[in-house]
């Protein structure tokens, strides 16, 4: 309890809140994963809007009329997340009451352990820039960079998340030329969507950042513009990873993460990331390296044709 201290909130209450949030999040995520596999996106789409909207409304009510304490905000967070969690529990009640199959549980635990190695490496590879600049940069530059990260990463993260939710069920169970055509078409659409988001962020950042964050964060504009270019390969990397998982070949998550780490650390060894441009170069090359490794297996197996991944006029119309 001594490791956690937030003024006005007992340590036991805070730890209990965090534990309950993690537990409900994991249970809800497992149920939403099944919904994704069944292409049942109704509750997920509602969740994206409903929970943040209710939470924001409750916080506004607390700010205007209620006791302005952190404990009240924590309670508002729970209240906002609870309705959809209860709906999911009711939806999957027959599954939760079914007897546990130990053989399946052991296989799932072993598969999960392998997956978490890849997930951990991927997280380190994609967050290494933040881990390094926290120790290397001044607080002022760090603040500017994190504002830029929130701006540049928002749009591209939305594209990547949409792809990761729909790609695996879209490719699973599809074989031969149909799978190849679908994968190539998804890559072309992702190129177009990414280009649109990058242009939007690049053009809007000089206007949006001063309005949202204030004039002190004008230097973050250049950071956001550099980051949106460096993060451009991220949606394509998501497709490559999920495509390899659908093909069930090798360990693509580990291989792509190692390639990204090697590229990032190579730039870091030469430049020490003293300048923002060095950091953008490291981030961009790390994603490009992961993307190249991720595309190599499908191209080698004949399930992707490099020329077919170039957008066409019909794709833009679509």
PDB file of C-alpha atoms in Angstrom:
ATOM      1  CA  UNK A   1       0.000   0.000   0.000  1.00  0.00           C
ATOM      2  CA  UNK A   2       2.935   2.314   0.631  1.00  0.00           C
ATOM      3  CA  UNK A   3       3.885   2.163  -3.051  1.00  0.00           C
ATOM      4  CA  UNK A   4       0.647   3.865  -4.114  1.00  0.00           C
ATOM      5  CA  UNK A   5      -0.410   7.232  -2.775  1.00  0.00           C
ATOM      6  CA  UNK A   6      -2.981   9.591  -4.247  1.00  0.00           C
ATOM      7  CA  UNK A   7      -4.056  12.509  -2.049  1.00  0.00           C
ATOM      8  CA  UNK A   8      -7.644  12.137  -0.908  1.00  0.00           C
ATOM      9  CA  UNK A   9      -7.974   8.459  -1.890  1.00  0.00           C
ATOM     10  CA  UNK A  10      -7.134   5.603   0.506  1.00  0.00           C
ATOM     11  CA  UNK A  11      -4.522   3.236  -0.927  1.00  0.00           C
ATOM     12  CA  UNK A  12      -6.800   0.232  -0.412  1.00  0.00           C
ATOM     13  CA  UNK A  13      -9.618   1.874  -2.367  1.00  0.00           C
ATOM     14  CA  UNK A  14      -7.281   2.820  -5.212  1.00  0.00           C
ATOM     15  CA  UNK A  15      -5.757  -0.660  -5.448  1.00  0.00           C
ATOM     16  CA  UNK A  16      -9.211  -2.249  -5.313  1.00  0.00           C
ATOM     17  CA  UNK A  17     -10.421   0.065  -8.073  1.00  0.00           C
ATOM     18  CA  UNK A  18      -7.430  -0.783 -10.285  1.00  0.00           C
ATOM     19  CA  UNK A  19      -7.810  -4.536  -9.657  1.00  0.00           C
ATOM     20  CA  UNK A  20     -11.555  -4.444 -10.378  1.00  0.00           C
ATOM     21  CA  UNK A  21     -11.005  -2.354 -13.525  1.00  0.00           C
ATOM     22  CA  UNK A  22      -8.379  -4.758 -14.856  1.00  0.00           C
ATOM     23  CA  UNK A  23     -10.536  -7.809 -14.086  1.00  0.00           C
ATOM     24  CA  UNK A  24     -13.682  -6.410 -15.713  1.00  0.00           C
ATOM     25  CA  UNK A  25     -11.669  -5.164 -18.668  1.00  0.00           C
ATOM     26  CA  UNK A  26     -10.140  -8.597 -19.272  1.00  0.00           C
ATOM     27  CA  UNK A  27     -13.510 -10.362 -19.003  1.00  0.00           C
ATOM     28  CA  UNK A  28     -15.150  -7.803 -21.274  1.00  0.00           C
ATOM     29  CA  UNK A  29     -12.269  -8.005 -23.760  1.00  0.00           C
ATOM     30  CA  UNK A  30     -12.568 -11.792 -23.952  1.00  0.00           C
ATOM     31  CA  UNK A  31     -16.284 -11.514 -24.699  1.00  0.00           C
ATOM     32  CA  UNK A  32     -15.797  -8.707 -27.234  1.00  0.00           C
ATOM     33  CA  UNK A  33     -13.157 -10.844 -29.004  1.00  0.00           C
ATOM     34  CA  UNK A  34     -15.788 -13.542 -29.537  1.00  0.00           C
ATOM     35  CA  UNK A  35     -18.160 -10.866 -30.838  1.00  0.00           C
ATOM     36  CA  UNK A  36     -15.480  -9.742 -33.315  1.00  0.00           C
ATOM     37  CA  UNK A  37     -14.964 -13.307 -34.539  1.00  0.00           C
ATOM     38  CA  UNK A  38     -18.714 -13.549 -35.171  1.00  0.00           C
ATOM     39  CA  UNK A  39     -18.621 -10.128 -36.889  1.00  0.00           C
ATOM     40  CA  UNK A  40     -21.081  -8.866 -34.304  1.00  0.00           C
ATOM     41  CA  UNK A  41     -19.915  -5.279 -33.903  1.00  0.00           C
ATOM     42  CA  UNK A  42     -23.107  -3.698 -32.552  1.00  0.00           C
ATOM     43  CA  UNK A  43     -22.144  -3.660 -28.873  1.00  0.00           C
ATOM     44  CA  UNK A  44     -18.541  -2.762 -29.645  1.00  0.00           C
ATOM     45  CA  UNK A  45     -19.610   0.254 -31.697  1.00  0.00           C
ATOM     46  CA  UNK A  46     -21.955   1.360 -28.909  1.00  0.00           C
ATOM     47  CA  UNK A  47     -19.170   0.906 -26.372  1.00  0.00           C
ATOM     48  CA  UNK A  48     -16.822   3.208 -28.308  1.00  0.00           C
ATOM     49  CA  UNK A  49     -19.310   6.062 -27.938  1.00  0.00           C
ATOM     50  CA  UNK A  50     -21.568   5.214 -24.995  1.00  0.00           C
ATOM     51  CA  UNK A  51     -19.018   4.646 -22.224  1.00  0.00           C
ATOM     52  CA  UNK A  52     -16.903   7.797 -22.844  1.00  0.00           C
ATOM     53  CA  UNK A  53     -20.065   9.873 -23.323  1.00  0.00           C
ATOM     54  CA  UNK A  54     -21.633   8.701 -20.043  1.00  0.00           C
ATOM     55  CA  UNK A  55     -18.356   9.169 -18.187  1.00  0.00           C
ATOM     56  CA  UNK A  56     -17.945  12.704 -19.567  1.00  0.00           C
ATOM     57  CA  UNK A  57     -21.541  13.550 -18.644  1.00  0.00           C
ATOM     58  CA  UNK A  58     -21.077  12.251 -15.092  1.00  0.00           C
ATOM     59  CA  UNK A  59     -17.841  14.196 -14.668  1.00  0.00           C
ATOM     60  CA  UNK A  60     -19.580  17.370 -15.843  1.00  0.00           C
ATOM     61  CA  UNK A  61     -22.393  16.773 -13.360  1.00  0.00           C
ATOM     62  CA  UNK A  62     -19.861  16.261 -10.577  1.00  0.00           C
ATOM     63  CA  UNK A  63     -17.966  19.407 -11.606  1.00  0.00           C
ATOM     64  CA  UNK A  64     -21.130  21.507 -11.529  1.00  0.00           C
ATOM     65  CA  UNK A  65     -23.137  20.097  -8.656  1.00  0.00           C
ATOM     66  CA  UNK A  66     -21.423  17.203  -6.925  1.00  0.00           C
ATOM     67  CA  UNK A  67     -18.498  16.776  -4.539  1.00  0.00           C
ATOM     68  CA  UNK A  68     -15.337  17.472  -6.542  1.00  0.00           C
ATOM     69  CA  UNK A  69     -13.280  14.588  -5.241  1.00  0.00           C
ATOM     70  CA  UNK A  70     -11.221  11.953  -7.010  1.00  0.00           C
ATOM     71  CA  UNK A  71     -13.260   9.218  -5.341  1.00  0.00           C
ATOM     72  CA  UNK A  72     -16.359  10.549  -7.079  1.00  0.00           C
ATOM     73  CA  UNK A  73     -14.602  10.527 -10.444  1.00  0.00           C
ATOM     74  CA  UNK A  74     -13.529   6.901  -9.885  1.00  0.00           C
ATOM     75  CA  UNK A  75     -17.129   6.012  -9.070  1.00  0.00           C
ATOM     76  CA  UNK A  76     -18.275   7.776 -12.256  1.00  0.00           C
ATOM     77  CA  UNK A  77     -15.818   5.672 -14.256  1.00  0.00           C
ATOM     78  CA  UNK A  78     -17.266   2.468 -12.790  1.00  0.00           C
ATOM     79  CA  UNK A  79     -20.867   3.571 -13.372  1.00  0.00           C
ATOM     80  CA  UNK A  80     -20.101   4.459 -17.005  1.00  0.00           C
ATOM     81  CA  UNK A  81     -18.477   1.089 -17.760  1.00  0.00           C
ATOM     82  CA  UNK A  82     -20.927  -1.088 -15.829  1.00  0.00           C
ATOM     83  CA  UNK A  83     -24.035  -1.146 -18.106  1.00  0.00           C
ATOM     84  CA  UNK A  84     -22.330  -2.634 -21.174  1.00  0.00           C
ATOM     85  CA  UNK A  85     -20.370  -5.047 -18.981  1.00  0.00           C
ATOM     86  CA  UNK A  86     -23.638  -6.336 -17.497  1.00  0.00           C
ATOM     87  CA  UNK A  87     -25.169  -6.635 -20.984  1.00  0.00           C
ATOM     88  CA  UNK A  88     -22.217  -8.734 -22.113  1.00  0.00           C
ATOM     89  CA  UNK A  89     -22.486 -10.945 -19.031  1.00  0.00           C
ATOM     90  CA  UNK A  90     -26.146 -11.600 -19.852  1.00  0.00           C
ATOM     91  CA  UNK A  91     -25.307 -12.239 -23.509  1.00  0.00           C
ATOM     92  CA  UNK A  92     -22.664 -14.844 -22.607  1.00  0.00           C
ATOM     93  CA  UNK A  93     -24.386 -16.254 -19.514  1.00  0.00           C
ATOM     94  CA  UNK A  94     -24.855 -19.691 -21.112  1.00  0.00           C
ATOM     95  CA  UNK A  95     -21.136 -19.826 -21.932  1.00  0.00           C
ATOM     96  CA  UNK A  96     -20.055 -18.768 -18.445  1.00  0.00           C
ATOM     97  CA  UNK A  97     -22.292 -21.428 -16.847  1.00  0.00           C
ATOM     98  CA  UNK A  98     -20.971 -24.220 -19.091  1.00  0.00           C
ATOM     99  CA  UNK A  99     -18.518 -26.768 -17.607  1.00  0.00           C
ATOM    100  CA  UNK A 100     -14.823 -25.985 -18.028  1.00  0.00           C
ATOM    101  CA  UNK A 101     -12.908 -28.247 -20.410  1.00  0.00           C
ATOM    102  CA  UNK A 102      -9.443 -28.681 -18.904  1.00  0.00           C
ATOM    103  CA  UNK A 103      -7.803 -29.814 -22.122  1.00  0.00           C
ATOM    104  CA  UNK A 104      -9.013 -26.698 -23.924  1.00  0.00           C
ATOM    105  CA  UNK A 105      -7.964 -24.529 -20.948  1.00  0.00           C
ATOM    106  CA  UNK A 106      -4.418 -25.936 -20.991  1.00  0.00           C
ATOM    107  CA  UNK A 107      -4.136 -25.371 -24.725  1.00  0.00           C
ATOM    108  CA  UNK A 108      -5.475 -21.833 -24.399  1.00  0.00           C
ATOM    109  CA  UNK A 109      -3.035 -21.019 -21.577  1.00  0.00           C
ATOM    110  CA  UNK A 110      -0.099 -22.313 -23.616  1.00  0.00           C
ATOM    111  CA  UNK A 111      -1.224 -20.369 -26.683  1.00  0.00           C
ATOM    112  CA  UNK A 112      -1.761 -17.271 -24.527  1.00  0.00           C
ATOM    113  CA  UNK A 113       1.737 -17.538 -23.060  1.00  0.00           C
ATOM    114  CA  UNK A 114       3.222 -17.641 -26.569  1.00  0.00           C
ATOM    115  CA  UNK A 115       1.043 -14.737 -27.652  1.00  0.00           C
ATOM    116  CA  UNK A 116       2.030 -12.584 -24.683  1.00  0.00           C
ATOM    117  CA  UNK A 117       5.707 -12.933 -25.546  1.00  0.00           C
ATOM    118  CA  UNK A 118       4.943 -11.473 -28.966  1.00  0.00           C
ATOM    119  CA  UNK A 119       2.578  -8.872 -27.499  1.00  0.00           C
ATOM    120  CA  UNK A 120       5.162  -7.751 -24.933  1.00  0.00           C
ATOM    121  CA  UNK A 121       7.905  -7.459 -27.545  1.00  0.00           C
ATOM    122  CA  UNK A 122       5.553  -5.536 -29.832  1.00  0.00           C
ATOM    123  CA  UNK A 123       4.612  -3.168 -27.020  1.00  0.00           C
ATOM    124  CA  UNK A 124       8.282  -2.513 -26.217  1.00  0.00           C
ATOM    125  CA  UNK A 125       9.111  -2.026 -29.907  1.00  0.00           C
ATOM    126  CA  UNK A 126       6.270   0.454 -30.455  1.00  0.00           C
ATOM    127  CA  UNK A 127       6.751   2.334 -27.165  1.00  0.00           C
ATOM    128  CA  UNK A 128      10.551   2.441 -27.070  1.00  0.00           C
ATOM    129  CA  UNK A 129      10.614   6.068 -28.202  1.00  0.00           C
ATOM    130  CA  UNK A 130       8.654   7.123 -25.109  1.00  0.00           C
ATOM    131  CA  UNK A 131      10.798   5.009 -22.784  1.00  0.00           C
ATOM    132  CA  UNK A 132      13.966   6.656 -24.075  1.00  0.00           C
ATOM    133  CA  UNK A 133      12.859  10.292 -24.319  1.00  0.00           C
ATOM    134  CA  UNK A 134      11.486  10.192 -20.765  1.00  0.00           C
ATOM    135  CA  UNK A 135      15.044   9.810 -19.495  1.00  0.00           C
ATOM    136  CA  UNK A 136      16.890  11.754 -22.204  1.00  0.00           C
ATOM    137  CA  UNK A 137      14.839  14.877 -22.899  1.00  0.00           C
ATOM    138  CA  UNK A 138      14.030  17.918 -20.797  1.00  0.00           C
ATOM    139  CA  UNK A 139      10.543  18.172 -19.236  1.00  0.00           C
ATOM    140  CA  UNK A 140       9.562  20.946 -21.659  1.00  0.00           C
ATOM    141  CA  UNK A 141      10.533  18.979 -24.782  1.00  0.00           C
ATOM    142  CA  UNK A 142       8.942  15.888 -23.268  1.00  0.00           C
ATOM    143  CA  UNK A 143       5.635  17.704 -22.788  1.00  0.00           C
ATOM    144  CA  UNK A 144       5.670  18.924 -26.375  1.00  0.00           C
ATOM    145  CA  UNK A 145       6.417  15.412 -27.626  1.00  0.00           C
ATOM    146  CA  UNK A 146       3.604  13.770 -25.690  1.00  0.00           C
ATOM    147  CA  UNK A 147       1.121  16.331 -26.972  1.00  0.00           C
ATOM    148  CA  UNK A 148       2.344  15.546 -30.498  1.00  0.00           C
ATOM    149  CA  UNK A 149       1.992  11.828 -29.797  1.00  0.00           C
ATOM    150  CA  UNK A 150      -1.633  12.262 -28.744  1.00  0.00           C
ATOM    151  CA  UNK A 151      -2.403  14.257 -31.893  1.00  0.00           C
ATOM    152  CA  UNK A 152      -0.452  12.239 -34.470  1.00  0.00           C
ATOM    153  CA  UNK A 153      -1.236   8.853 -32.985  1.00  0.00           C
ATOM    154  CA  UNK A 154      -4.986   9.382 -32.628  1.00  0.00           C
ATOM    155  CA  UNK A 155      -5.986   9.119 -36.279  1.00  0.00           C
ATOM    156  CA  UNK A 156      -3.524   6.406 -37.234  1.00  0.00           C
ATOM    157  CA  UNK A 157      -4.423   4.408 -34.124  1.00  0.00           C
ATOM    158  CA  UNK A 158      -8.075   4.543 -35.173  1.00  0.00           C
ATOM    159  CA  UNK A 159      -7.198   3.105 -38.596  1.00  0.00           C
ATOM    160  CA  UNK A 160      -4.995   0.401 -37.045  1.00  0.00           C
ATOM    161  CA  UNK A 161      -7.616  -0.556 -34.469  1.00  0.00           C
ATOM    162  CA  UNK A 162     -10.366  -0.818 -37.078  1.00  0.00           C
ATOM    163  CA  UNK A 163      -8.153  -3.059 -39.192  1.00  0.00           C
ATOM    164  CA  UNK A 164      -7.100  -5.277 -36.284  1.00  0.00           C
ATOM    165  CA  UNK A 165     -10.737  -5.790 -35.262  1.00  0.00           C
ATOM    166  CA  UNK A 166     -11.986  -6.820 -38.692  1.00  0.00           C
ATOM    167  CA  UNK A 167      -8.987  -8.317 -40.491  1.00  0.00           C
ATOM    168  CA  UNK A 168      -8.592 -11.657 -38.718  1.00  0.00           C
ATOM    169  CA  UNK A 169     -12.258 -12.710 -39.107  1.00  0.00           C
ATOM    170  CA  UNK A 170     -12.192 -11.410 -42.693  1.00  0.00           C
ATOM    171  CA  UNK A 171      -9.256 -13.635 -43.660  1.00  0.00           C
ATOM    172  CA  UNK A 172     -10.047 -16.699 -41.559  1.00  0.00           C
ATOM    173  CA  UNK A 173     -11.738 -19.471 -43.512  1.00  0.00           C
ATOM    174  CA  UNK A 174     -10.910 -17.896 -46.892  1.00  0.00           C
ATOM    175  CA  UNK A 175      -8.450 -19.801 -49.071  1.00  0.00           C
ATOM    176  CA  UNK A 176      -6.539 -19.502 -52.316  1.00  0.00           C
ATOM    177  CA  UNK A 177      -7.034 -16.635 -54.738  1.00  0.00           C
ATOM    178  CA  UNK A 178      -9.983 -15.254 -52.758  1.00  0.00           C
ATOM    179  CA  UNK A 179      -7.764 -14.752 -49.710  1.00  0.00           C
ATOM    180  CA  UNK A 180      -5.003 -13.187 -51.792  1.00  0.00           C
ATOM    181  CA  UNK A 181      -7.376 -10.778 -53.540  1.00  0.00           C
ATOM    182  CA  UNK A 182      -9.023  -9.789 -50.253  1.00  0.00           C
ATOM    183  CA  UNK A 183      -5.689  -9.208 -48.506  1.00  0.00           C
ATOM    184  CA  UNK A 184      -4.300  -7.149 -51.387  1.00  0.00           C
ATOM    185  CA  UNK A 185      -7.481  -5.078 -51.517  1.00  0.00           C
ATOM    186  CA  UNK A 186      -7.311  -4.432 -47.755  1.00  0.00           C
ATOM    187  CA  UNK A 187      -3.711  -3.282 -48.090  1.00  0.00           C
ATOM    188  CA  UNK A 188      -4.626  -0.859 -50.871  1.00  0.00           C
ATOM    189  CA  UNK A 189      -7.515   0.552 -48.830  1.00  0.00           C
ATOM    190  CA  UNK A 190      -5.189   0.920 -45.830  1.00  0.00           C
ATOM    191  CA  UNK A 191      -2.657   2.847 -47.944  1.00  0.00           C
ATOM    192  CA  UNK A 192      -5.375   5.262 -49.034  1.00  0.00           C
ATOM    193  CA  UNK A 193      -6.853   5.681 -45.550  1.00  0.00           C
ATOM    194  CA  UNK A 194      -3.404   6.197 -44.036  1.00  0.00           C
ATOM    195  CA  UNK A 195      -2.465   8.807 -46.639  1.00  0.00           C
ATOM    196  CA  UNK A 196      -5.694  10.702 -45.954  1.00  0.00           C
ATOM    197  CA  UNK A 197      -5.165  10.670 -42.180  1.00  0.00           C
ATOM    198  CA  UNK A 198      -1.510  11.707 -42.501  1.00  0.00           C
ATOM    199  CA  UNK A 199      -2.438  14.636 -44.751  1.00  0.00           C
ATOM    200  CA  UNK A 200      -5.262  15.632 -42.404  1.00  0.00           C
ATOM    201  CA  UNK A 201      -3.005  15.588 -39.344  1.00  0.00           C
ATOM    202  CA  UNK A 202      -0.198  17.403 -41.151  1.00  0.00           C
ATOM    203  CA  UNK A 203      -2.508  20.186 -42.350  1.00  0.00           C
ATOM    204  CA  UNK A 204      -4.665  20.505 -39.224  1.00  0.00           C
ATOM    205  CA  UNK A 205      -1.943  20.298 -36.549  1.00  0.00           C
ATOM    206  CA  UNK A 206      -0.880  24.002 -36.852  1.00  0.00           C
ATOM    207  CA  UNK A 207      -4.468  25.057 -36.166  1.00  0.00           C
ATOM    208  CA  UNK A 208      -5.695  22.341 -33.790  1.00  0.00           C
ATOM    209  CA  UNK A 209      -2.812  22.170 -31.305  1.00  0.00           C
ATOM    210  CA  UNK A 210      -2.811  25.884 -30.272  1.00  0.00           C
ATOM    211  CA  UNK A 211      -6.608  25.821 -29.955  1.00  0.00           C
ATOM    212  CA  UNK A 212      -6.821  22.622 -27.911  1.00  0.00           C
ATOM    213  CA  UNK A 213      -3.640  22.842 -25.829  1.00  0.00           C
ATOM    214  CA  UNK A 214      -2.887  26.570 -25.844  1.00  0.00           C
ATOM    215  CA  UNK A 215      -0.188  28.778 -27.400  1.00  0.00           C
ATOM    216  CA  UNK A 216       2.559  27.305 -25.188  1.00  0.00           C
ATOM    217  CA  UNK A 217       2.366  24.091 -27.203  1.00  0.00           C
ATOM    218  CA  UNK A 218       2.978  25.626 -30.635  1.00  0.00           C
ATOM    219  CA  UNK A 219       6.381  23.814 -30.821  1.00  0.00           C
ATOM    220  CA  UNK A 220       4.447  20.536 -30.647  1.00  0.00           C
ATOM    221  CA  UNK A 221       3.133  21.237 -34.161  1.00  0.00           C
ATOM    222  CA  UNK A 222       6.452  20.311 -35.785  1.00  0.00           C
ATOM    223  CA  UNK A 223       6.655  17.219 -33.565  1.00  0.00           C
ATOM    224  CA  UNK A 224       3.146  16.130 -34.591  1.00  0.00           C
ATOM    225  CA  UNK A 225       3.890  16.612 -38.282  1.00  0.00           C
ATOM    226  CA  UNK A 226       7.105  14.605 -38.030  1.00  0.00           C
ATOM    227  CA  UNK A 227       5.413  11.864 -36.014  1.00  0.00           C
ATOM    228  CA  UNK A 228       2.474  11.451 -38.392  1.00  0.00           C
ATOM    229  CA  UNK A 229       4.960  10.751 -41.189  1.00  0.00           C
ATOM    230  CA  UNK A 230       6.988   8.378 -39.012  1.00  0.00           C
ATOM    231  CA  UNK A 231       3.867   6.482 -37.887  1.00  0.00           C
ATOM    232  CA  UNK A 232       2.447   6.135 -41.415  1.00  0.00           C
ATOM    233  CA  UNK A 233       3.537   2.466 -41.803  1.00  0.00           C
ATOM    234  CA  UNK A 234       1.659   1.505 -38.607  1.00  0.00           C
ATOM    235  CA  UNK A 235      -1.719   0.537 -40.179  1.00  0.00           C
ATOM    236  CA  UNK A 236       0.046  -1.510 -42.875  1.00  0.00           C
ATOM    237  CA  UNK A 237       2.107  -3.187 -40.182  1.00  0.00           C
ATOM    238  CA  UNK A 238      -1.139  -4.131 -38.407  1.00  0.00           C
ATOM    239  CA  UNK A 239      -2.423  -5.789 -41.588  1.00  0.00           C
ATOM    240  CA  UNK A 240       0.840  -7.685 -42.070  1.00  0.00           C
ATOM    241  CA  UNK A 241       0.748  -8.984 -38.497  1.00  0.00           C
ATOM    242  CA  UNK A 242      -2.883 -10.109 -38.603  1.00  0.00           C
ATOM    243  CA  UNK A 243      -2.446 -11.633 -42.077  1.00  0.00           C
ATOM    244  CA  UNK A 244       0.444 -13.752 -40.826  1.00  0.00           C
ATOM    245  CA  UNK A 245      -1.575 -14.819 -37.787  1.00  0.00           C
ATOM    246  CA  UNK A 246      -4.466 -15.840 -40.033  1.00  0.00           C
ATOM    247  CA  UNK A 247      -2.037 -17.884 -42.138  1.00  0.00           C
ATOM    248  CA  UNK A 248      -0.664 -19.496 -38.950  1.00  0.00           C
ATOM    249  CA  UNK A 249       2.922 -19.447 -40.155  1.00  0.00           C
ATOM    250  CA  UNK A 250       5.971 -18.830 -37.982  1.00  0.00           C
ATOM    251  CA  UNK A 251       5.915 -16.313 -35.128  1.00  0.00           C
ATOM    252  CA  UNK A 252       5.277 -13.047 -36.971  1.00  0.00           C
ATOM    253  CA  UNK A 253       4.727 -10.920 -33.856  1.00  0.00           C
ATOM    254  CA  UNK A 254       8.137 -11.837 -32.435  1.00  0.00           C
ATOM    255  CA  UNK A 255       9.923 -11.549 -35.779  1.00  0.00           C
ATOM    256  CA  UNK A 256       8.426  -8.137 -36.583  1.00  0.00           C
ATOM    257  CA  UNK A 257       9.103  -6.811 -33.079  1.00  0.00           C
ATOM    258  CA  UNK A 258      12.750  -7.918 -33.188  1.00  0.00           C
ATOM    259  CA  UNK A 259      13.210  -6.240 -36.588  1.00  0.00           C
ATOM    260  CA  UNK A 260      11.642  -3.024 -35.253  1.00  0.00           C
ATOM    261  CA  UNK A 261      13.816  -3.052 -32.128  1.00  0.00           C
ATOM    262  CA  UNK A 262      16.962  -3.650 -34.183  1.00  0.00           C
ATOM    263  CA  UNK A 263      16.173  -0.725 -36.513  1.00  0.00           C
ATOM    264  CA  UNK A 264      15.281   1.646 -33.674  1.00  0.00           C
ATOM    265  CA  UNK A 265      18.331   0.771 -31.568  1.00  0.00           C
ATOM    266  CA  UNK A 266      20.616   1.131 -34.587  1.00  0.00           C
ATOM    267  CA  UNK A 267      19.495   4.727 -35.091  1.00  0.00           C
ATOM    268  CA  UNK A 268      19.753   5.324 -31.347  1.00  0.00           C
ATOM    269  CA  UNK A 269      23.319   3.983 -31.245  1.00  0.00           C
ATOM    270  CA  UNK A 270      24.385   6.428 -33.972  1.00  0.00           C
ATOM    271  CA  UNK A 271      22.421   9.565 -33.002  1.00  0.00           C
ATOM    272  CA  UNK A 272      21.480   9.107 -29.311  1.00  0.00           C
ATOM    273  CA  UNK A 273      18.210  10.793 -30.377  1.00  0.00           C
ATOM    274  CA  UNK A 274      19.490  14.230 -29.425  1.00  0.00           C
ATOM    275  CA  UNK A 275      17.312  15.874 -32.073  1.00  0.00           C
ATOM    276  CA  UNK A 276      13.643  15.362 -32.790  1.00  0.00           C
ATOM    277  CA  UNK A 277      14.445  14.430 -36.401  1.00  0.00           C
ATOM    278  CA  UNK A 278      16.616  11.576 -35.105  1.00  0.00           C
ATOM    279  CA  UNK A 279      13.649  10.263 -33.125  1.00  0.00           C
ATOM    280  CA  UNK A 280      11.302  10.506 -36.122  1.00  0.00           C
ATOM    281  CA  UNK A 281      13.852   8.612 -38.220  1.00  0.00           C
ATOM    282  CA  UNK A 282      14.152   5.890 -35.566  1.00  0.00           C
ATOM    283  CA  UNK A 283      10.369   5.515 -35.227  1.00  0.00           C
ATOM    284  CA  UNK A 284       9.807   5.487 -38.985  1.00  0.00           C
ATOM    285  CA  UNK A 285      12.568   2.970 -39.744  1.00  0.00           C
ATOM    286  CA  UNK A 286      11.411   0.698 -36.917  1.00  0.00           C
ATOM    287  CA  UNK A 287       7.902   0.492 -38.386  1.00  0.00           C
ATOM    288  CA  UNK A 288       9.241   0.030 -41.919  1.00  0.00           C
ATOM    289  CA  UNK A 289      11.500  -2.808 -40.738  1.00  0.00           C
ATOM    290  CA  UNK A 290       8.604  -4.538 -38.971  1.00  0.00           C
ATOM    291  CA  UNK A 291       6.408  -4.087 -42.049  1.00  0.00           C
ATOM    292  CA  UNK A 292       9.009  -5.557 -44.416  1.00  0.00           C
ATOM    293  CA  UNK A 293       9.492  -8.608 -42.203  1.00  0.00           C
ATOM    294  CA  UNK A 294       5.737  -9.024 -41.846  1.00  0.00           C
ATOM    295  CA  UNK A 295       5.118  -8.898 -45.607  1.00  0.00           C
ATOM    296  CA  UNK A 296       7.992 -11.202 -46.490  1.00  0.00           C
ATOM    297  CA  UNK A 297       6.286 -14.514 -45.672  1.00  0.00           C
ATOM    298  CA  UNK A 298       3.016 -13.815 -47.551  1.00  0.00           C
ATOM    299  CA  UNK A 299       4.972 -12.528 -50.583  1.00  0.00           C
ATOM    300  CA  UNK A 300       7.279 -15.529 -50.517  1.00  0.00           C
ATOM    301  CA  UNK A 301       4.291 -17.892 -50.293  1.00  0.00           C
ATOM    302  CA  UNK A 302       2.618 -16.228 -53.278  1.00  0.00           C
ATOM    303  CA  UNK A 303      -0.252 -14.896 -51.173  1.00  0.00           C
ATOM    304  CA  UNK A 304       0.687 -11.286 -51.841  1.00  0.00           C
ATOM    305  CA  UNK A 305       1.877  -9.593 -55.030  1.00  0.00           C
ATOM    306  CA  UNK A 306       3.841  -6.358 -54.408  1.00  0.00           C
ATOM    307  CA  UNK A 307       2.482  -4.683 -57.545  1.00  0.00           C
ATOM    308  CA  UNK A 308      -1.094  -5.507 -56.532  1.00  0.00           C
ATOM    309  CA  UNK A 309      -0.709  -3.515 -53.285  1.00  0.00           C
ATOM    310  CA  UNK A 310      -0.430  -0.190 -55.161  1.00  0.00           C
ATOM    311  CA  UNK A 311      -3.762   1.720 -54.972  1.00  0.00           C
ATOM    312  CA  UNK A 312      -5.838   2.013 -58.142  1.00  0.00           C
ATOM    313  CA  UNK A 313      -8.456   4.568 -59.215  1.00  0.00           C
ATOM    314  CA  UNK A 314     -11.232   2.128 -58.342  1.00  0.00           C
ATOM    315  CA  UNK A 315      -9.918   1.824 -54.773  1.00  0.00           C
ATOM    316  CA  UNK A 316     -10.039   5.591 -54.329  1.00  0.00           C
ATOM    317  CA  UNK A 317     -13.643   5.657 -55.561  1.00  0.00           C
ATOM    318  CA  UNK A 318     -14.530   2.849 -53.136  1.00  0.00           C
TER     319      UNK A 318
END
